[in-house]
PDB file of C-alpha atoms in Angstrom:
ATOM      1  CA  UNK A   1      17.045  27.703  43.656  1.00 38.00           C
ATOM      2  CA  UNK A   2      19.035  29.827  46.412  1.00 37.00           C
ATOM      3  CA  UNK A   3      16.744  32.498  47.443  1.00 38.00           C
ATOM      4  CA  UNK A   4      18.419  36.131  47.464  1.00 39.00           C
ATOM      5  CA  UNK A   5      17.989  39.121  49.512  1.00 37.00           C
ATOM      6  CA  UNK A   6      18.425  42.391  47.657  1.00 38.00           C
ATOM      7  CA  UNK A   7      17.241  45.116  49.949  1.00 36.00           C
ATOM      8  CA  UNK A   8      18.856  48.058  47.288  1.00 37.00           C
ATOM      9  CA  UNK A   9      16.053  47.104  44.393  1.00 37.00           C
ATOM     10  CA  UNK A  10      13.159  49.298  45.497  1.00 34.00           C
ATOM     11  CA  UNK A  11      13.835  53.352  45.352  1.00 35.00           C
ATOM     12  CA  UNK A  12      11.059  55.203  46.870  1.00 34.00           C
ATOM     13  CA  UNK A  13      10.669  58.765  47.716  1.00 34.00           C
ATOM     14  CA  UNK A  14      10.333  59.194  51.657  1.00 33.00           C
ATOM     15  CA  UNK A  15       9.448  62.901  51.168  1.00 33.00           C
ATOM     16  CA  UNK A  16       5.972  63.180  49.596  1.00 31.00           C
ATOM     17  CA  UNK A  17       5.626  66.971  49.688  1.00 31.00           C
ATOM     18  CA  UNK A  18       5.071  68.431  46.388  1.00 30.00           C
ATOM     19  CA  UNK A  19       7.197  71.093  46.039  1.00 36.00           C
ATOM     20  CA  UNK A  20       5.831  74.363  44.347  1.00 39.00           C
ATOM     21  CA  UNK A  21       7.588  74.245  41.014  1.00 42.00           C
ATOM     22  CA  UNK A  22       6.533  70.338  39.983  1.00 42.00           C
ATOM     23  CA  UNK A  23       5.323  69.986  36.468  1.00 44.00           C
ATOM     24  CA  UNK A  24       2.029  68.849  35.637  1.00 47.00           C
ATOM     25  CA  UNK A  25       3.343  65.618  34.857  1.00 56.00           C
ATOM     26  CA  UNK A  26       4.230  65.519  38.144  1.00 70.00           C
ATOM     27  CA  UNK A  27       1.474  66.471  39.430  1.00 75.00           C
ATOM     28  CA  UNK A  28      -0.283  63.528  37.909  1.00 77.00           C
ATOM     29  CA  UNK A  29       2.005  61.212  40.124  1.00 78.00           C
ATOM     30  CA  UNK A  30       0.300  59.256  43.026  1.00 80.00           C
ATOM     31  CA  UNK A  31       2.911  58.816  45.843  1.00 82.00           C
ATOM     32  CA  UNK A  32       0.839  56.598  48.098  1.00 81.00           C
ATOM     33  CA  UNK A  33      -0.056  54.672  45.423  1.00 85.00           C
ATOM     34  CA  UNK A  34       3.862  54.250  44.541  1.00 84.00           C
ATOM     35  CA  UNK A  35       4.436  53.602  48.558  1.00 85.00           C
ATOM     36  CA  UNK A  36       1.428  50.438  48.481  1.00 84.00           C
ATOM     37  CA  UNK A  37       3.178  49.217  45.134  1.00 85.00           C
ATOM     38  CA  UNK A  38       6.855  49.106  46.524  1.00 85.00           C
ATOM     39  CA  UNK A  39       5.847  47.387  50.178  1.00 86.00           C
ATOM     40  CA  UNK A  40       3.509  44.666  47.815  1.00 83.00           C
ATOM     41  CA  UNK A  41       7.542  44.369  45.720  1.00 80.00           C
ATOM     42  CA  UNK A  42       9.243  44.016  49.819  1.00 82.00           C
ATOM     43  CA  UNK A  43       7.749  40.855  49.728  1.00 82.00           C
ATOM     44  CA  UNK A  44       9.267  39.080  47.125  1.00 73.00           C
ATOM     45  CA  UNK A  45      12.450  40.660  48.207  1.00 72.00           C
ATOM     46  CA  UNK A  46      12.456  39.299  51.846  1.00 70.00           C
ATOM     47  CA  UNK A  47      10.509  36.184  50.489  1.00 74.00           C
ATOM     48  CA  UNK A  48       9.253  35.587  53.945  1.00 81.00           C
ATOM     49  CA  UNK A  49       6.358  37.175  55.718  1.00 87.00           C
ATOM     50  CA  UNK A  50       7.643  40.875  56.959  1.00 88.00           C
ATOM     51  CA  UNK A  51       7.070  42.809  60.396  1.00 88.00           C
ATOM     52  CA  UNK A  52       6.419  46.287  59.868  1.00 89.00           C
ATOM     53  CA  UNK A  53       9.902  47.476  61.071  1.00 88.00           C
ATOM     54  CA  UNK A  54      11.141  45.128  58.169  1.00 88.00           C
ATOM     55  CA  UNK A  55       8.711  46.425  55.461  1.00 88.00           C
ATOM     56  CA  UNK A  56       9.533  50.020  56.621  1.00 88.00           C
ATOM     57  CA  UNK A  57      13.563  49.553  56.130  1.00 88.00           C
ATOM     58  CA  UNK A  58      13.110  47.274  52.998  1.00 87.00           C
ATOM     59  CA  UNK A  59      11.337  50.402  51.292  1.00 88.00           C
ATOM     60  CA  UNK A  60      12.709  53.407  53.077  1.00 88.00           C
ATOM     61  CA  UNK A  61       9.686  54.076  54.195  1.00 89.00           C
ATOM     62  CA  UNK A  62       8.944  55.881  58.033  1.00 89.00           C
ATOM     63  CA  UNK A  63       7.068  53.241  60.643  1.00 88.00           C
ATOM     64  CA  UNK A  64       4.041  55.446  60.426  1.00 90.00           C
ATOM     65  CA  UNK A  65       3.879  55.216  56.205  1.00 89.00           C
ATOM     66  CA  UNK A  66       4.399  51.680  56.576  1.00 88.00           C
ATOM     67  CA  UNK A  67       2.036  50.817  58.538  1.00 88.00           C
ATOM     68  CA  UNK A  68      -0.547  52.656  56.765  1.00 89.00           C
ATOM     69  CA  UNK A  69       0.082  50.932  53.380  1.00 89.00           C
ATOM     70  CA  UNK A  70       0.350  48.013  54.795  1.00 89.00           C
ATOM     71  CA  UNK A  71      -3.271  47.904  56.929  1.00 89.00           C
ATOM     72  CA  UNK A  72      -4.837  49.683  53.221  1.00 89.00           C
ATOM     73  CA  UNK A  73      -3.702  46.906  51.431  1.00 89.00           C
ATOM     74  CA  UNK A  74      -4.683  44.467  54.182  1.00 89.00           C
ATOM     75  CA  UNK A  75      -8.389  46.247  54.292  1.00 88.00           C
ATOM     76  CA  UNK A  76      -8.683  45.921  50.458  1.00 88.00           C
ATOM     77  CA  UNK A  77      -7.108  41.396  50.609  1.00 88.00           C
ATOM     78  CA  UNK A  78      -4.258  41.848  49.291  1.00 86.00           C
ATOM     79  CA  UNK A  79      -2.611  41.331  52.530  1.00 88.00           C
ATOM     80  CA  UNK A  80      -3.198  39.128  55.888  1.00 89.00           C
ATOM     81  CA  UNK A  81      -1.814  40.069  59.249  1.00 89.00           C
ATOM     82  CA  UNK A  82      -1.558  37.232  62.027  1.00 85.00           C
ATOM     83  CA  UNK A  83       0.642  37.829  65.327  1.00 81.00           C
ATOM     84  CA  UNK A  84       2.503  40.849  63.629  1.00 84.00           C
ATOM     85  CA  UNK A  85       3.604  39.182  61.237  1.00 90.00           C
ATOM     86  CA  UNK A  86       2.036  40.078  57.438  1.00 91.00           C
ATOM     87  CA  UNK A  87       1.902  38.456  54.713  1.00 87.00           C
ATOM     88  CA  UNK A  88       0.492  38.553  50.694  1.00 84.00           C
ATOM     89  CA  UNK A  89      -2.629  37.206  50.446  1.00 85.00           C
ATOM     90  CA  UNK A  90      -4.403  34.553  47.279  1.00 85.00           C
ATOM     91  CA  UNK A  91      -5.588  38.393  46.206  1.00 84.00           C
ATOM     92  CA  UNK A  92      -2.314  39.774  45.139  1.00 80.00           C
ATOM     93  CA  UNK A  93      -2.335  36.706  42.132  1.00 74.00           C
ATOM     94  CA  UNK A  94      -4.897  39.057  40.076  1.00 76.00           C
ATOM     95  CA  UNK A  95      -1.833  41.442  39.868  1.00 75.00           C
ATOM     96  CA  UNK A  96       0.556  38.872  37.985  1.00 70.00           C
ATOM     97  CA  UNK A  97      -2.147  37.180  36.098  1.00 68.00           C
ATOM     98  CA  UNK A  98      -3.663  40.895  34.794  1.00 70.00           C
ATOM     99  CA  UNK A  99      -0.338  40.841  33.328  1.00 66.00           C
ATOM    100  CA  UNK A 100      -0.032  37.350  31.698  1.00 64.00           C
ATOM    101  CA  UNK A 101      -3.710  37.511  30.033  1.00 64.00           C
ATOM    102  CA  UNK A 102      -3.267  41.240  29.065  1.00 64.00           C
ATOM    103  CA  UNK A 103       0.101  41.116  27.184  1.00 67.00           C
ATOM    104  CA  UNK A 104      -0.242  39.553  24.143  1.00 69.00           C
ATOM    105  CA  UNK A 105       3.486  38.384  23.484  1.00 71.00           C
ATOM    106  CA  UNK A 106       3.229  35.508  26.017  1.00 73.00           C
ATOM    107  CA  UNK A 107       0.042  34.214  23.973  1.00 76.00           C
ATOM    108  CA  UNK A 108       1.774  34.582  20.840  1.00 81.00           C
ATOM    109  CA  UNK A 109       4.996  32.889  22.245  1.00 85.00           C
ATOM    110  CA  UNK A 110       3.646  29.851  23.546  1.00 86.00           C
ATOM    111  CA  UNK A 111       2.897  27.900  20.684  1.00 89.00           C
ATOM    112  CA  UNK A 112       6.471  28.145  20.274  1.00 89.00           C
ATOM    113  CA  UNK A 113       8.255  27.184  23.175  1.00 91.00           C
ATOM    114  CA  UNK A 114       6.009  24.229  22.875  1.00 91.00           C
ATOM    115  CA  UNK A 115       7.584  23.064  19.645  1.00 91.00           C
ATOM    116  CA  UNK A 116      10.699  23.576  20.978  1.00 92.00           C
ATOM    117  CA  UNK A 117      10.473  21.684  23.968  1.00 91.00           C
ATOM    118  CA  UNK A 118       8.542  18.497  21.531  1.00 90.00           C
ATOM    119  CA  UNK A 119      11.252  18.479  19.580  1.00 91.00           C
ATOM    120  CA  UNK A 120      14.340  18.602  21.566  1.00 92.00           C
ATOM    121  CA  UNK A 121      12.278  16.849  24.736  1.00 91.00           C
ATOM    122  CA  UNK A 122      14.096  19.609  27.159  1.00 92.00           C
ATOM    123  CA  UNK A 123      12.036  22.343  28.494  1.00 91.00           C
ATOM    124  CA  UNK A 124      11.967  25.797  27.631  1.00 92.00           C
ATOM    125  CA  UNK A 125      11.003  29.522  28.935  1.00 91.00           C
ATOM    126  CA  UNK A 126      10.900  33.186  27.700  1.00 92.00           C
ATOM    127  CA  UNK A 127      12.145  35.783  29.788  1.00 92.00           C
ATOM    128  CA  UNK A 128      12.199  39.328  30.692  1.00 91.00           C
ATOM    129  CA  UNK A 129      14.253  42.110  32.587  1.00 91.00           C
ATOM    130  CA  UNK A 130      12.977  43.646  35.146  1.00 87.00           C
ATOM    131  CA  UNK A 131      16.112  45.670  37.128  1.00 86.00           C
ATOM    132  CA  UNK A 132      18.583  43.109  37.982  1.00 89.00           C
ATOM    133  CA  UNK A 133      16.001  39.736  37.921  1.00 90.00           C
ATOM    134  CA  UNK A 134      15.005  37.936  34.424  1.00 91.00           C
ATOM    135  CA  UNK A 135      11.308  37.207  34.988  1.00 88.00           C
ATOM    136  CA  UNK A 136       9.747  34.024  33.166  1.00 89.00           C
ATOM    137  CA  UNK A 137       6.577  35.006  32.016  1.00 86.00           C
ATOM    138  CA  UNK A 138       6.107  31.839  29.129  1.00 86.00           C
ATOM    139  CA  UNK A 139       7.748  28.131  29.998  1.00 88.00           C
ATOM    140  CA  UNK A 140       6.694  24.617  28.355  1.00 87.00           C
ATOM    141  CA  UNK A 141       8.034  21.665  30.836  1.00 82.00           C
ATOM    142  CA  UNK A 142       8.780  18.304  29.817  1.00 74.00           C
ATOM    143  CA  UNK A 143       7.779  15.225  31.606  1.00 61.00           C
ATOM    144  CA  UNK A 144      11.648  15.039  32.612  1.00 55.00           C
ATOM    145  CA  UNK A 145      11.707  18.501  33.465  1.00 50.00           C
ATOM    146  CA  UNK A 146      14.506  19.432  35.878  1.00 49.00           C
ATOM    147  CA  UNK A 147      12.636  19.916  39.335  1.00 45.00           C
ATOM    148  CA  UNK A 148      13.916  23.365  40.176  1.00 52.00           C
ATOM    149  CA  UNK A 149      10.482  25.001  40.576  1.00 58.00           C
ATOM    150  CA  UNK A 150      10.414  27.403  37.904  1.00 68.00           C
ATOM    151  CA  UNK A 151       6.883  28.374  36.689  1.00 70.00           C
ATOM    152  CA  UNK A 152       5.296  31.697  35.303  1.00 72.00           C
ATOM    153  CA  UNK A 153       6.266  34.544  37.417  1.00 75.00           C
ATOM    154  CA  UNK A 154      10.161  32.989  38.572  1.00 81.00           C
ATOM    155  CA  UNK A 155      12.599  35.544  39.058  1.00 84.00           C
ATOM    156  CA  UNK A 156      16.020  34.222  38.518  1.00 90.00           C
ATOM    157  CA  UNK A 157      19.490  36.656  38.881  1.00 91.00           C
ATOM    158  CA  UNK A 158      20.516  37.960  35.765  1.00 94.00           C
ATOM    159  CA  UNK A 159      24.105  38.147  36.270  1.00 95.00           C
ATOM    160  CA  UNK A 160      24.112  34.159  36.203  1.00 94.00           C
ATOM    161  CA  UNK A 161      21.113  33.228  34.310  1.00 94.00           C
ATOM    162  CA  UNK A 162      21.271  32.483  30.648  1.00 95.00           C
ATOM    163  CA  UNK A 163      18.279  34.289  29.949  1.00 95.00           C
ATOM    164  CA  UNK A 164      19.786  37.339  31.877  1.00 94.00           C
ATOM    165  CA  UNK A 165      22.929  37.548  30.731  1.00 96.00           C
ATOM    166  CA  UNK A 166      21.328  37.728  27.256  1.00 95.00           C
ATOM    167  CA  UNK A 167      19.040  40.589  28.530  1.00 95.00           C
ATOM    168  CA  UNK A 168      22.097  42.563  30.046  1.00 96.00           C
ATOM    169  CA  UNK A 169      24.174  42.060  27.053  1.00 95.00           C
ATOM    170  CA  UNK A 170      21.588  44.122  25.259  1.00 93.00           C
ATOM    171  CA  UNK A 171      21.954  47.107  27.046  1.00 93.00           C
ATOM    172  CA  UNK A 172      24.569  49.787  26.947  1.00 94.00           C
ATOM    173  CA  UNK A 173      27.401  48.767  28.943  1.00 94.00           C
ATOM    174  CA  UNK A 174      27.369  51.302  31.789  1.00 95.00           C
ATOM    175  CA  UNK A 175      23.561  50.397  31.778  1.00 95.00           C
ATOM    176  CA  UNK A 176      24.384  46.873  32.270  1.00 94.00           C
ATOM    177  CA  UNK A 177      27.160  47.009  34.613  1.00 94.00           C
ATOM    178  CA  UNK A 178      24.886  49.568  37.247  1.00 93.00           C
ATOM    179  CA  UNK A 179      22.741  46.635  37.330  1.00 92.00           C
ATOM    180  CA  UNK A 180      24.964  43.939  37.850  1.00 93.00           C
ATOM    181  CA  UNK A 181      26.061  46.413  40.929  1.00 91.00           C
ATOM    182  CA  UNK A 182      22.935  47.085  42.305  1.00 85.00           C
ATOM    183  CA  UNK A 183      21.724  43.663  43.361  1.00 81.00           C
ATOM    184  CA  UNK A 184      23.928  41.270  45.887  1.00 85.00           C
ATOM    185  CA  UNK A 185      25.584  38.688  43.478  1.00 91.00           C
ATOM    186  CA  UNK A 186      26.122  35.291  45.746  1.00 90.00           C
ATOM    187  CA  UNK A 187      27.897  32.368  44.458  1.00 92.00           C
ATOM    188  CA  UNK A 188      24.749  29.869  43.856  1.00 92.00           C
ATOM    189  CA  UNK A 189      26.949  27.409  43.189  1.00 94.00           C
ATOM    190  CA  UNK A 190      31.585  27.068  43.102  1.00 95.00           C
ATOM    191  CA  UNK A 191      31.126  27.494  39.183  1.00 94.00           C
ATOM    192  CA  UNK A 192      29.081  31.040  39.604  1.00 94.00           C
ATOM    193  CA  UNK A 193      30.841  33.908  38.803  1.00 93.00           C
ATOM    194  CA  UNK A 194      29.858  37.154  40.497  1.00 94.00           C
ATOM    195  CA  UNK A 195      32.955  39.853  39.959  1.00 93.00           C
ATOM    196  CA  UNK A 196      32.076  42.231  37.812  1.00 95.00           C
ATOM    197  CA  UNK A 197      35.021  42.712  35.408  1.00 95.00           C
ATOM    198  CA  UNK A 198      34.093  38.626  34.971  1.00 95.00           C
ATOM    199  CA  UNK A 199      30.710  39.735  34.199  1.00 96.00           C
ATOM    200  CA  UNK A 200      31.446  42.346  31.810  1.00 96.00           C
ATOM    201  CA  UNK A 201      34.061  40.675  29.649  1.00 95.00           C
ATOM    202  CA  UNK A 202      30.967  37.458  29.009  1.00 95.00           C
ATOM    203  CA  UNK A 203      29.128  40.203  28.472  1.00 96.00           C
ATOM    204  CA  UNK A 204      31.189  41.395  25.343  1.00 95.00           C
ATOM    205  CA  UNK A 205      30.916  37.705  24.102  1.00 95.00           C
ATOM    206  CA  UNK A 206      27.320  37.579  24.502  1.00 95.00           C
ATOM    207  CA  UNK A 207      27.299  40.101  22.368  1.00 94.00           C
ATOM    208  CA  UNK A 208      29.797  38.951  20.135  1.00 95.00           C
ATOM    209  CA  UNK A 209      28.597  35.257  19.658  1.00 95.00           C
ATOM    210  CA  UNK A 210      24.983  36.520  20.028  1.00 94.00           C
ATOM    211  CA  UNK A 211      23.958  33.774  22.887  1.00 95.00           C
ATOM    212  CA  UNK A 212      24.709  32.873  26.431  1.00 96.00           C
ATOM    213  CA  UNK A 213      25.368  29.939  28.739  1.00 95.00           C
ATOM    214  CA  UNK A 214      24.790  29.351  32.064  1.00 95.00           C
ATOM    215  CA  UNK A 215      27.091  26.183  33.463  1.00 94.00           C
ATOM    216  CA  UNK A 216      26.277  24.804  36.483  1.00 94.00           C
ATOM    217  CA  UNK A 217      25.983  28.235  37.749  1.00 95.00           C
ATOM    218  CA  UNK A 218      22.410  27.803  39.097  1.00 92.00           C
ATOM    219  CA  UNK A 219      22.402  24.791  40.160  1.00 92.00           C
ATOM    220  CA  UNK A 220      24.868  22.009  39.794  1.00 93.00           C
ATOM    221  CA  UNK A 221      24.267  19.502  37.481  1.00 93.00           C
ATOM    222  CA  UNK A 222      21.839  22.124  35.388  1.00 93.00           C
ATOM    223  CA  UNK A 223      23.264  23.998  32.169  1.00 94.00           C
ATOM    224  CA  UNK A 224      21.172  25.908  29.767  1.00 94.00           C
ATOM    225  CA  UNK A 225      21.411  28.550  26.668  1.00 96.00           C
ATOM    226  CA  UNK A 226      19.369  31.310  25.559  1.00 96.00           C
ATOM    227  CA  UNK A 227      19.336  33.689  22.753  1.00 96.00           C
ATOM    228  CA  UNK A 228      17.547  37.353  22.424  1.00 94.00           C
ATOM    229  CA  UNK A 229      14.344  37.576  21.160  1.00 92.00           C
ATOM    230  CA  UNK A 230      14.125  41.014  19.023  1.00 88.00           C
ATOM    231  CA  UNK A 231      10.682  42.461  17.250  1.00 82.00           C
ATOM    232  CA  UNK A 232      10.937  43.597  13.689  1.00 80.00           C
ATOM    233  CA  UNK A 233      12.238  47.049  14.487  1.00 82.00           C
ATOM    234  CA  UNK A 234      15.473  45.619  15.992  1.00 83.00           C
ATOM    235  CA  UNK A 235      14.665  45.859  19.656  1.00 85.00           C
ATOM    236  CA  UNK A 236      15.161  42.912  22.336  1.00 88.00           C
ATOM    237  CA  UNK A 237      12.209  42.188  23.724  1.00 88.00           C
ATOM    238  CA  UNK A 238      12.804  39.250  25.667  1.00 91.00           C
ATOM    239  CA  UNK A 239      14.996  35.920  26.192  1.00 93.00           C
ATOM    240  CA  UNK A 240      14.356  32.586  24.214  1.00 94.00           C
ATOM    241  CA  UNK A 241      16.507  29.685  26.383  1.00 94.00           C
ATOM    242  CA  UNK A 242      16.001  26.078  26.678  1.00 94.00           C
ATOM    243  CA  UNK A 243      17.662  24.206  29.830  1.00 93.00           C
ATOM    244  CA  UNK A 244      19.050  20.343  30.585  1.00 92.00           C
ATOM    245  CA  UNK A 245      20.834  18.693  32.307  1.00 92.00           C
ATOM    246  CA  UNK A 246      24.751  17.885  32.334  1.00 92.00           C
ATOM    247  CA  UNK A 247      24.102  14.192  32.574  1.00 91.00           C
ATOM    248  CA  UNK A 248      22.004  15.013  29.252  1.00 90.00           C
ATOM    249  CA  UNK A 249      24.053  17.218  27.212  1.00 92.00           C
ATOM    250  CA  UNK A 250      27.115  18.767  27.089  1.00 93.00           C
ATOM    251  CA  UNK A 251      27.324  21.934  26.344  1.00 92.00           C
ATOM    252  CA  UNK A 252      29.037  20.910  22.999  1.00 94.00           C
ATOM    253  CA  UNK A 253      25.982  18.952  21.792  1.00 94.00           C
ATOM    254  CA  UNK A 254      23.878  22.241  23.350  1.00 94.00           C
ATOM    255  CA  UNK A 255      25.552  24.561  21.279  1.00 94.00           C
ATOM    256  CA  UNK A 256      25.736  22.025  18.537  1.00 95.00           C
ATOM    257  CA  UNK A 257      21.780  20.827  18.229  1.00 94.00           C
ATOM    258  CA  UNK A 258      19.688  23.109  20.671  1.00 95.00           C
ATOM    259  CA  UNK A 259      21.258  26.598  19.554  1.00 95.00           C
ATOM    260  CA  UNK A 260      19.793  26.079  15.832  1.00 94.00           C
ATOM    261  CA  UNK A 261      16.714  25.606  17.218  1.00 92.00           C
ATOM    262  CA  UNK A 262      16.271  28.339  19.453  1.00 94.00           C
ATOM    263  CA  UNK A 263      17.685  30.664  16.150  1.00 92.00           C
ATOM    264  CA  UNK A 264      14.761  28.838  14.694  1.00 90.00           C
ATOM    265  CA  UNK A 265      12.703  29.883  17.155  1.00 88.00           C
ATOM    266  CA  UNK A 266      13.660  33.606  17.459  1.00 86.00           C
ATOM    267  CA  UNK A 267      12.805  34.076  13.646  1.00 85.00           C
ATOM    268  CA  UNK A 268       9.722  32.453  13.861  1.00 82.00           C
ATOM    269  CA  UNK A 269       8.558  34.545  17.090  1.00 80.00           C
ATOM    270  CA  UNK A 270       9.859  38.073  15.611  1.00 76.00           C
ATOM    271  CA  UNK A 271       7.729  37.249  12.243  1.00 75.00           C
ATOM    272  CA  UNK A 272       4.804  37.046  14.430  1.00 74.00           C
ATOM    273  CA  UNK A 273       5.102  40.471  16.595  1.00 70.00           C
TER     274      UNK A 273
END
């Protein structure tokens, strides 16, 4: 998968003053602890190890506030500094798996996707949103799983992932379309399509047709399908989606024999939540 650089996804606050007439909610609000948070985030965004000029323009942040998040975090193993350069450390893993073994949906989901994948022998994942990104956060692999590295934790674009597209169709349009705008969109492949008015009319059939595709948008020679996921009060939740390749399936015979199973699926997950 092409590795993106999307500089505009952390906002912080490089005035930490509290001014006199803050509420007492705001008053409950830990800045520094906000500041440690969004250079931990400058990571994944760079996905390389950072300097501290870079982790300082990533988050907006001064040199001086930088730095000082940056040696905390180092002083409490979350991060390692050699030659300048720093980088996370095995520590910061706690924070993702706290998140997988305390959210119950991924448990519940599993089972699932499992099924899925026996039956149809192509893998499958469940998604979130999170800004512009769909993050995987349940997957069951085949043995002739595509090798594109996706695991727990993968953060794929939304405006050309199945998964995402599904997400973003969800949302109010002027919701969806500041997102699709706020993150670079690169052509991954010659069949990905980045310009928003593109974008925004799928959109509409997403929501129309109540599924998305993803052709060879993500990598050539990869296709997959997804459908929401939505919890008995009507709300989306996550991304169901099941991926193979074009040598496989076409996207006829995806629509055809893989979309009635990820309906199948969806039912069966929003009876259990």
């Amino acid at each position: 998968m092409a590795k993106s650089t999307h500089h505009n996804d952390v906002n912080t606050q490089q005035n930490t003053h509290l001014p006199k007439d803050r509420s007492n909610e705001d008053k409950e609000y830990v800045a520094g602890l906000e500041k440690g948070l969004s250079i931990i985030e400058a990571f994944g965004i760079k996905n390389t190890p950072l300097t501290l000029s870079e982790a300082a323009e990533i988050t907006g942040h001064s040199r001086a506030s930088a730095r000082r998040s940056l040696l905390t975090l180092q002083k409490l193993g979350y991060v390692e500094c050699d030659d300048k350069m720093f980088r996370l450390a095995p520590r910061v893993l706690r924070l993702g798996h706290a998140y997988l073994t305390s959210t119950a949906l991924a448990r519940t989901i599993q089972p699932t996707l499992e099924a899925i994948s026996e039956r149809t022998n192509e893998s499958s994942s469940f998604a979130v949103l999170d800004g512009s990104d769909a993050v995987f956060v349940a997957r069951a692999a085949t043995r002739r799983s595509l090798s594109n590295g996706l695991g727990l934790g993968s953060r794929l674009p939304a405006y050309c992932a199945a998964t995402g597209r599904v997400l973003l169709a969800d949302l109010d349009p002027d919701e969806a379309k500041t997102r699709l705008e706020r993150k670079p969109r690169q052509k991954l492949t010659p069949n990905t399509r980045i310009d928003i008015p593109t974008l925004m009319s799928y959109l509409n059939e997403v929501r129309r047709v109540g599924y998305a595709i993803s052709d060879e948008e993500l990598e050539l020679g990869v296709r997959s399908l997804a459908v929401p996921v939505r919890d008995q009060k009507g709300q989306t939740i996550g991304s169901i989606s099941i991926v193979s390749s074009t040598s496989r399936r076409s996207l006829e015979n995806m629509i055809e024999n893989l979309l009635p199973e990820l309906e199948r699926a969806r039912w069966m997950v929003a009876s259990l939540i």
